[in-house]
Amino acid sequence: MRVDPRFALLNLLPWGVYGLLNLLLASLAWQSNALAQLLSVGLPLVLYGISSAIRWRARRHQWLSLPAGRLFARVMVAVLGGAALAQLVMHGLLRLATTWLDLPAGGSATAYLLVYWANTAIVLGLW
Protein backbone atom coordinates (compact mmCIF):
# COMPACT_ATOMS: atom_id res chain seq x y z
CA MET A 1 0.00 0.00 0.00
CA ARG A 2 1.56 3.29 -1.04
CA VAL A 3 1.71 6.37 1.16
CA ASP A 4 -0.77 9.05 0.18
CA PRO A 5 1.11 12.40 0.27
CA ARG A 6 -2.14 14.22 1.07
CA PHE A 7 -2.59 12.12 4.20
CA ALA A 8 1.06 12.60 5.16
CA LEU A 9 0.61 16.38 4.97
CA LEU A 10 -2.77 16.38 6.70
CA ASN A 11 -1.38 14.13 9.45
CA LEU A 12 1.71 16.29 9.85
CA LEU A 13 -0.34 19.46 10.27
CA PRO A 14 -2.11 18.64 13.58
CA TRP A 15 0.98 16.95 15.05
CA GLY A 16 3.04 20.00 14.06
CA VAL A 17 0.52 22.33 15.72
CA TYR A 18 0.55 20.06 18.80
CA GLY A 19 4.36 20.28 18.88
CA LEU A 20 4.35 24.07 18.53
CA LEU A 21 1.73 24.36 21.27
CA ASN A 22 3.86 22.09 23.49
CA LEU A 23 6.92 24.26 22.81
CA LEU A 24 4.98 27.41 23.65
CA LEU A 25 3.62 25.95 26.89
CA ALA A 26 7.00 24.54 27.84
CA SER A 27 8.71 27.88 27.26
CA LEU A 28 6.10 29.63 29.41
CA ALA A 29 6.37 27.05 32.20
CA TRP A 30 10.07 26.17 32.17
CA GLN A 31 11.78 29.04 30.34
CA SER A 32 13.04 26.89 27.45
CA ASN A 33 14.35 23.98 29.51
CA ALA A 34 16.15 21.58 27.14
CA LEU A 35 14.27 18.59 28.55
CA ALA A 36 10.93 20.28 27.94
CA GLN A 37 12.00 21.09 24.38
CA LEU A 38 13.01 17.48 23.75
CA LEU A 39 9.63 16.24 24.99
CA SER A 40 7.73 18.99 23.15
CA VAL A 41 9.26 18.10 19.80
CA GLY A 42 9.93 14.39 20.28
CA LEU A 43 6.46 13.27 21.32
CA PRO A 44 4.61 14.81 18.33
CA LEU A 45 7.17 13.26 15.96
CA VAL A 46 6.73 9.84 17.55
CA LEU A 47 2.94 10.21 17.51
CA TYR A 48 3.06 11.20 13.84
CA GLY A 49 4.75 7.88 13.08
CA ILE A 50 2.41 5.86 15.30
CA SER A 51 -0.75 7.49 13.95
CA SER A 52 0.46 6.84 10.39
CA ALA A 53 1.09 3.19 11.29
CA ILE A 54 -2.38 2.86 12.85
CA ARG A 55 -3.97 4.29 9.70
CA TRP A 56 -1.91 1.98 7.49
CA ARG A 57 -2.95 -1.07 9.54
CA ALA A 58 -6.62 0.01 9.61
CA ARG A 59 -6.71 0.42 5.85
CA ARG A 60 -4.78 -2.76 5.12
CA HIS A 61 -7.07 -4.84 7.31
CA GLN A 62 -10.24 -2.91 6.34
CA TRP A 63 -11.25 -1.92 9.84
CA LEU A 64 -14.02 0.33 8.52
CA SER A 65 -15.91 -2.71 7.25
CA LEU A 66 -16.07 -4.20 10.77
CA PRO A 67 -19.14 -3.99 13.02
CA ALA A 68 -19.04 -0.95 15.32
CA GLY A 69 -18.13 -2.92 18.46
CA ARG A 70 -15.17 -4.67 16.85
CA LEU A 71 -14.01 -1.43 15.24
CA PHE A 72 -14.16 0.36 18.59
CA ALA A 73 -12.19 -2.45 20.27
CA ARG A 74 -9.47 -2.37 17.60
CA VAL A 75 -9.18 1.39 17.73
CA MET A 76 -8.94 1.34 21.54
CA VAL A 77 -6.23 -1.35 21.48
CA ALA A 78 -4.34 0.59 18.80
CA VAL A 79 -4.58 3.88 20.73
CA LEU A 80 -3.61 2.40 24.11
CA GLY A 81 -0.84 0.32 22.58
CA GLY A 82 0.35 3.26 20.48
CA ALA A 83 0.49 5.46 23.57
CA ALA A 84 2.51 2.80 25.40
CA LEU A 85 4.88 2.52 22.43
CA ALA A 86 5.27 6.30 22.30
CA GLN A 87 6.17 6.31 25.98
CA LEU A 88 8.76 3.56 25.47
CA VAL A 89 10.37 5.53 22.64
CA MET A 90 10.31 8.77 24.66
CA HIS A 91 11.72 6.95 27.69
CA GLY A 92 14.58 5.73 25.52
CA LEU A 93 15.21 9.26 24.27
CA LEU A 94 15.19 10.56 27.82
CA ARG A 95 17.63 7.87 28.93
CA LEU A 96 19.98 8.93 26.14
CA ALA A 97 19.45 12.59 27.00
CA THR A 98 20.33 12.14 30.70
CA THR A 99 23.98 12.31 29.75
CA TRP A 100 23.55 16.00 28.86
CA LEU A 101 20.29 17.03 30.59
CA ASP A 102 19.39 17.35 34.25
CA LEU A 103 16.16 15.50 34.95
CA PRO A 104 13.89 16.86 37.67
CA ALA A 105 14.24 15.09 41.00
CA GLY A 106 11.54 13.87 43.35
CA GLY A 107 8.01 12.66 42.83
CA SER A 108 6.69 9.22 42.06
CA ALA A 109 8.09 7.85 38.82
CA THR A 110 5.15 5.47 38.47
CA ALA A 111 2.62 8.27 38.90
CA TYR A 112 4.43 10.42 36.32
CA LEU A 113 4.49 7.52 33.85
CA LEU A 114 0.78 6.79 34.29
CA VAL A 115 -0.24 10.42 33.91
CA TYR A 116 2.03 10.93 30.90
CA TRP A 117 0.78 7.69 29.27
CA ALA A 118 -2.85 8.71 29.85
CA ASN A 119 -2.16 12.15 28.36
CA THR A 120 -0.55 10.55 25.32
CA ALA A 121 -3.44 8.09 24.92
CA ILE A 122 -5.97 10.92 25.05
CA VAL A 123 -4.14 12.96 22.42
CA LEU A 124 -3.68 9.93 20.16
CA GLY A 125 -7.33 8.99 20.71
CA LEU A 126 -8.44 12.47 19.66
CA TRP A 127 -6.48 12.02 16.46
Coordinates of N, CA and C in Angstrom, one line a residue:
M1 N 0.9 -1.2 0.0 CA 0.0 0.0 0.0 C 0.9 1.2 0.0
R2 N 0.7 2.1 -0.9 CA 1.6 3.3 -1.0 C 1.1 4.4 -0.1
V3 N 2.0 5.3 0.2 CA 1.7 6.4 1.2 C 1.1 7.5 0.4
D4 N -0.1 7.9 0.8 CA -0.8 9.1 0.2 C -0.2 10.4 0.7
P5 N 0.5 11.2 -0.2 CA 1.1 12.4 0.3 C 0.1 13.4 0.9
R6 N -1.1 13.3 0.5 CA -2.1 14.2 1.1 C -2.4 13.9 2.5
F7 N -2.4 12.5 2.8 CA -2.6 12.1 4.2 C -1.4 12.5 5.0
A8 N -0.2 12.3 4.4 CA 1.1 12.6 5.2 C 1.1 14.1 5.6
L9 N 0.7 14.9 4.7 CA 0.6 16.4 5.0 C -0.5 16.7 6.0
L10 N -1.7 16.1 5.8 CA -2.8 16.4 6.7 C -2.5 15.8 8.1
N11 N -1.7 14.7 8.2 CA -1.4 14.1 9.4 C -0.3 14.9 10.1
L12 N 0.6 15.5 9.3 CA 1.7 16.3 9.8 C 1.2 17.6 10.4
L13 N 0.2 18.2 9.8 CA -0.3 19.5 10.3 C -0.8 19.5 11.7
P14 N -1.7 18.6 12.2 CA -2.1 18.6 13.6 C -1.0 18.3 14.5
W15 N -0.1 17.3 14.2 CA 1.0 17.0 15.1 C 2.0 18.1 15.1
G16 N 2.2 18.8 14.0 CA 3.0 20.0 14.1 C 2.5 21.1 15.0
V17 N 1.2 21.3 14.9 CA 0.5 22.3 15.7 C 0.6 21.9 17.2
Y18 N 0.4 20.6 17.4 CA 0.6 20.1 18.8 C 2.0 20.3 19.3
G19 N 3.0 20.1 18.5 CA 4.4 20.3 18.9 C 4.6 21.7 19.2
L20 N 4.2 22.6 18.3 CA 4.3 24.1 18.5 C 3.7 24.5 19.8
L21 N 2.4 24.0 20.0 CA 1.7 24.4 21.3 C 2.5 23.9 22.5
N22 N 3.0 22.6 22.4 CA 3.9 22.1 23.5 C 5.1 23.0 23.7
L23 N 5.7 23.4 22.7 CA 6.9 24.3 22.8 C 6.6 25.6 23.5
L24 N 5.4 26.2 23.1 CA 5.0 27.4 23.6 C 4.7 27.2 25.1
L25 N 3.9 26.2 25.5 CA 3.6 26.0 26.9 C 4.9 25.6 27.7
A26 N 5.8 24.9 27.1 CA 7.0 24.5 27.8 C 7.8 25.8 28.1
S27 N 7.9 26.7 27.1 CA 8.7 27.9 27.3 C 8.1 28.8 28.3
L28 N 6.8 28.8 28.4 CA 6.1 29.6 29.4 C 6.3 29.0 30.8
A29 N 6.3 27.7 30.9 CA 6.4 27.1 32.2 C 7.8 26.9 32.7
W30 N 8.7 26.5 31.7 CA 10.1 26.2 32.2 C 11.2 27.0 31.5
Q31 N 10.8 28.1 31.0 CA 11.8 29.0 30.3 C 12.8 28.3 29.4
S32 N 12.2 27.6 28.5 CA 13.0 26.9 27.4 C 14.0 25.9 28.0
N33 N 13.6 25.1 29.0 CA 14.3 24.0 29.5 C 14.6 23.0 28.4
A34 N 15.8 22.5 28.2 CA 16.2 21.6 27.1 C 15.3 20.3 27.2
L35 N 15.1 19.8 28.4 CA 14.3 18.6 28.6 C 12.8 18.8 28.0
A36 N 12.3 20.0 28.4 CA 10.9 20.3 27.9 C 10.9 20.4 26.4
Q37 N 11.9 21.0 25.8 CA 12.0 21.1 24.4 C 12.1 19.7 23.7
L38 N 12.9 18.8 24.3 CA 13.0 17.5 23.7 C 11.7 16.8 23.8
L39 N 11.0 16.9 24.9 CA 9.6 16.2 25.0 C 8.6 16.9 24.1
S40 N 8.7 18.2 24.0 CA 7.7 19.0 23.2 C 7.8 18.7 21.7
V41 N 9.0 18.4 21.2 CA 9.3 18.1 19.8 C 9.2 16.6 19.6
G42 N 9.8 15.8 20.5 CA 9.9 14.4 20.3 C 8.6 13.7 20.3
L43 N 7.7 14.0 21.2 CA 6.5 13.3 21.3 C 5.6 13.5 20.1
P44 N 5.4 14.7 19.6 CA 4.6 14.8 18.3 C 5.2 14.1 17.1
L45 N 6.5 14.0 17.0 CA 7.2 13.3 16.0 C 6.9 11.8 16.1
V46 N 7.0 11.3 17.3 CA 6.7 9.8 17.6 C 5.3 9.5 17.3
L47 N 4.4 10.4 17.7 CA 2.9 10.2 17.5 C 2.6 10.3 16.0
Y48 N 3.3 11.1 15.3 CA 3.1 11.2 13.8 C 3.3 9.8 13.2
G49 N 4.4 9.2 13.6 CA 4.7 7.9 13.1 C 3.7 6.8 13.5
I50 N 3.4 6.9 14.8 CA 2.4 5.9 15.3 C 1.0 6.0 14.7
S51 N 0.6 7.3 14.5 CA -0.7 7.5 13.9 C -0.7 7.1 12.5
S52 N 0.4 7.3 11.8 CA 0.5 6.8 10.4 C 0.4 5.3 10.3
A53 N 1.1 4.7 11.3 CA 1.1 3.2 11.3 C -0.3 2.7 11.6
I54 N -1.0 3.3 12.5 CA -2.4 2.9 12.8 C -3.3 3.0 11.6
R55 N -3.2 4.1 10.9 CA -4.0 4.3 9.7 C -3.6 3.2 8.7
W56 N -2.3 3.0 8.5 CA -1.9 2.0 7.5 C -2.5 0.6 7.8
R57 N -2.4 0.2 9.1 CA -2.9 -1.1 9.5 C -4.5 -1.1 9.4
A58 N -5.2 0.0 9.7 CA -6.6 0.0 9.6 C -7.1 -0.1 8.2
R59 N -6.3 0.5 7.3 CA -6.7 0.4 5.9 C -6.4 -0.9 5.3
R60 N -5.2 -1.5 5.6 CA -4.8 -2.8 5.1 C -5.7 -3.9 5.6
H61 N -6.2 -3.8 6.8 CA -7.1 -4.8 7.3 C -8.6 -4.5 7.3
Q62 N -8.9 -3.4 6.6 CA -10.2 -2.9 6.3 C -11.1 -2.8 7.6
W63 N -10.5 -2.1 8.6 CA -11.2 -1.9 9.8 C -12.6 -1.3 9.7
L64 N -12.8 -0.4 8.7 CA -14.0 0.3 8.5 C -15.2 -0.6 8.1
S65 N -14.9 -1.8 7.6 CA -15.9 -2.7 7.2 C -16.4 -3.6 8.4
L66 N -15.7 -3.4 9.6 CA -16.1 -4.2 10.8 C -17.3 -3.6 11.4
P67 N -18.0 -4.5 12.2 CA -19.1 -4.0 13.0 C -18.6 -3.0 14.0
A68 N -19.5 -2.1 14.5 CA -19.0 -0.9 15.3 C -18.3 -1.4 16.6
G69 N -18.8 -2.4 17.2 CA -18.1 -2.9 18.5 C -16.7 -3.4 18.2
R70 N -16.5 -4.2 17.2 CA -15.2 -4.7 16.9 C -14.3 -3.5 16.4
L71 N -14.8 -2.6 15.6 CA -14.0 -1.4 15.2 C -13.6 -0.6 16.5
F72 N -14.5 -0.4 17.4 CA -14.2 0.4 18.6 C -13.1 -0.4 19.4
A73 N -13.2 -1.7 19.5 CA -12.2 -2.4 20.3 C -10.8 -2.4 19.6
R74 N -10.8 -2.5 18.3 CA -9.5 -2.4 17.6 C -8.9 -1.0 17.7
V75 N -9.7 0.0 17.6 CA -9.2 1.4 17.7 C -8.6 1.6 19.2
M76 N -9.4 1.2 20.2 CA -8.9 1.3 21.5 C -7.6 0.6 21.8
V77 N -7.5 -0.6 21.3 CA -6.2 -1.3 21.5 C -5.1 -0.6 20.8
A78 N -5.4 -0.1 19.6 CA -4.3 0.6 18.8 C -3.9 1.9 19.5
V79 N -4.9 2.6 20.0 CA -4.6 3.9 20.7 C -3.8 3.6 22.0
L80 N -4.3 2.7 22.8 CA -3.6 2.4 24.1 C -2.2 1.8 23.9
G81 N -2.1 0.9 22.9 CA -0.8 0.3 22.6 C 0.1 1.3 22.0
G82 N -0.5 2.2 21.1 CA 0.3 3.3 20.5 C 0.9 4.2 21.5
A83 N 0.0 4.6 22.5 CA 0.5 5.5 23.6 C 1.6 4.8 24.4
A84 N 1.5 3.5 24.7 CA 2.5 2.8 25.4 C 3.8 2.8 24.6
L85 N 3.7 2.5 23.3 CA 4.9 2.5 22.4 C 5.5 3.9 22.4
A86 N 4.7 4.9 22.3 CA 5.3 6.3 22.3 C 6.0 6.6 23.6
Q87 N 5.5 6.1 24.7 CA 6.2 6.3 26.0 C 7.5 5.5 26.1
L88 N 7.5 4.3 25.5 CA 8.8 3.6 25.5 C 9.8 4.3 24.6
V89 N 9.4 4.8 23.5 CA 10.4 5.5 22.6 C 10.9 6.8 23.4
M90 N 9.9 7.5 24.0 CA 10.3 8.8 24.7 C 11.2 8.4 25.9
H91 N 10.9 7.4 26.6 CA 11.7 7.0 27.7 C 13.2 6.7 27.2
G92 N 13.3 6.0 26.1 CA 14.6 5.7 25.5 C 15.3 7.0 25.2
L93 N 14.6 8.0 24.6 CA 15.2 9.3 24.3 C 15.7 10.0 25.5
L94 N 14.8 9.9 26.6 CA 15.2 10.6 27.8 C 16.4 9.9 28.5
R95 N 16.5 8.6 28.4 CA 17.6 7.9 28.9 C 18.9 8.3 28.2
L96 N 18.8 8.5 26.9 CA 20.0 8.9 26.1 C 20.3 10.4 26.5
A97 N 19.3 11.2 26.7 CA 19.5 12.6 27.0 C 20.0 12.9 28.4
T98 N 19.9 11.9 29.3 CA 20.3 12.1 30.7 C 21.8 12.4 30.8
T99 N 22.6 12.0 29.7 CA 24.0 12.3 29.8 C 24.3 13.8 29.6
W100 N 23.3 14.6 29.0 CA 23.5 16.0 28.9 C 22.4 16.9 29.4
L101 N 21.4 16.3 30.0 CA 20.3 17.0 30.6 C 20.1 16.7 32.1
D102 N 19.7 17.6 32.9 CA 19.4 17.3 34.3 C 17.9 17.1 34.3
L103 N 17.6 15.8 34.8 CA 16.2 15.5 34.9 C 15.7 16.0 36.3
P104 N 14.4 16.4 36.4 CA 13.9 16.9 37.7 C 13.9 15.7 38.7
A105 N 14.2 16.1 39.9 CA 14.2 15.1 41.0 C 12.9 15.1 41.8
G106 N 12.7 14.0 42.5 CA 11.5 13.9 43.3 C 10.3 13.4 42.6
G107 N 9.3 13.1 43.4 CA 8.0 12.7 42.8 C 8.0 11.2 42.6
S108 N 6.9 10.6 42.3 CA 6.7 9.2 42.1 C 6.8 8.9 40.6
A109 N 7.9 8.2 40.2 CA 8.1 7.9 38.8 C 6.9 7.1 38.2
T110 N 6.3 6.2 39.0 CA 5.1 5.5 38.5 C 4.0 6.4 38.2
A111 N 3.7 7.3 39.1 CA 2.6 8.3 38.9 C 2.9 9.1 37.7
Y112 N 4.1 9.6 37.5 CA 4.4 10.4 36.3 C 4.2 9.6 35.0
L113 N 4.6 8.4 35.0 CA 4.5 7.5 33.8 C 3.0 7.3 33.5
L114 N 2.2 7.0 34.5 CA 0.8 6.8 34.3 C 0.1 8.0 33.8
V115 N 0.4 9.2 34.4 CA -0.2 10.4 33.9 C 0.2 10.8 32.5
Y116 N 1.5 10.6 32.2 CA 2.0 10.9 30.9 C 1.5 10.0 29.8
W117 N 1.4 8.7 30.2 CA 0.8 7.7 29.3 C -0.7 8.0 29.0
A118 N -1.4 8.4 30.0 CA -2.8 8.7 29.9 C -3.0 9.9 29.0
N119 N -2.1 10.9 29.2 CA -2.2 12.1 28.4 C -1.9 11.8 26.9
T120 N -0.9 11.0 26.7 CA -0.5 10.6 25.3 C -1.7 9.8 24.7
A121 N -2.3 8.9 25.4 CA -3.4 8.1 24.9 C -4.6 9.0 24.5
I122 N -4.9 10.0 25.4 CA -6.0 10.9 25.0 C -5.7 11.7 23.8
V123 N -4.5 12.2 23.6 CA -4.1 13.0 22.4 C -4.2 12.1 21.2
L124 N -3.6 10.9 21.3 CA -3.7 9.9 20.2 C -5.1 9.5 19.9
G125 N -5.9 9.3 20.9 CA -7.3 9.0 20.7 C -8.1 10.1 20.0
L126 N -7.8 11.3 20.3 CA -8.4 12.5 19.7 C -8.1 12.5 18.2
W127 N -6.9 12.1 17.9 CA -6.5 12.0 16.5 C -7.4 11.1 15.7

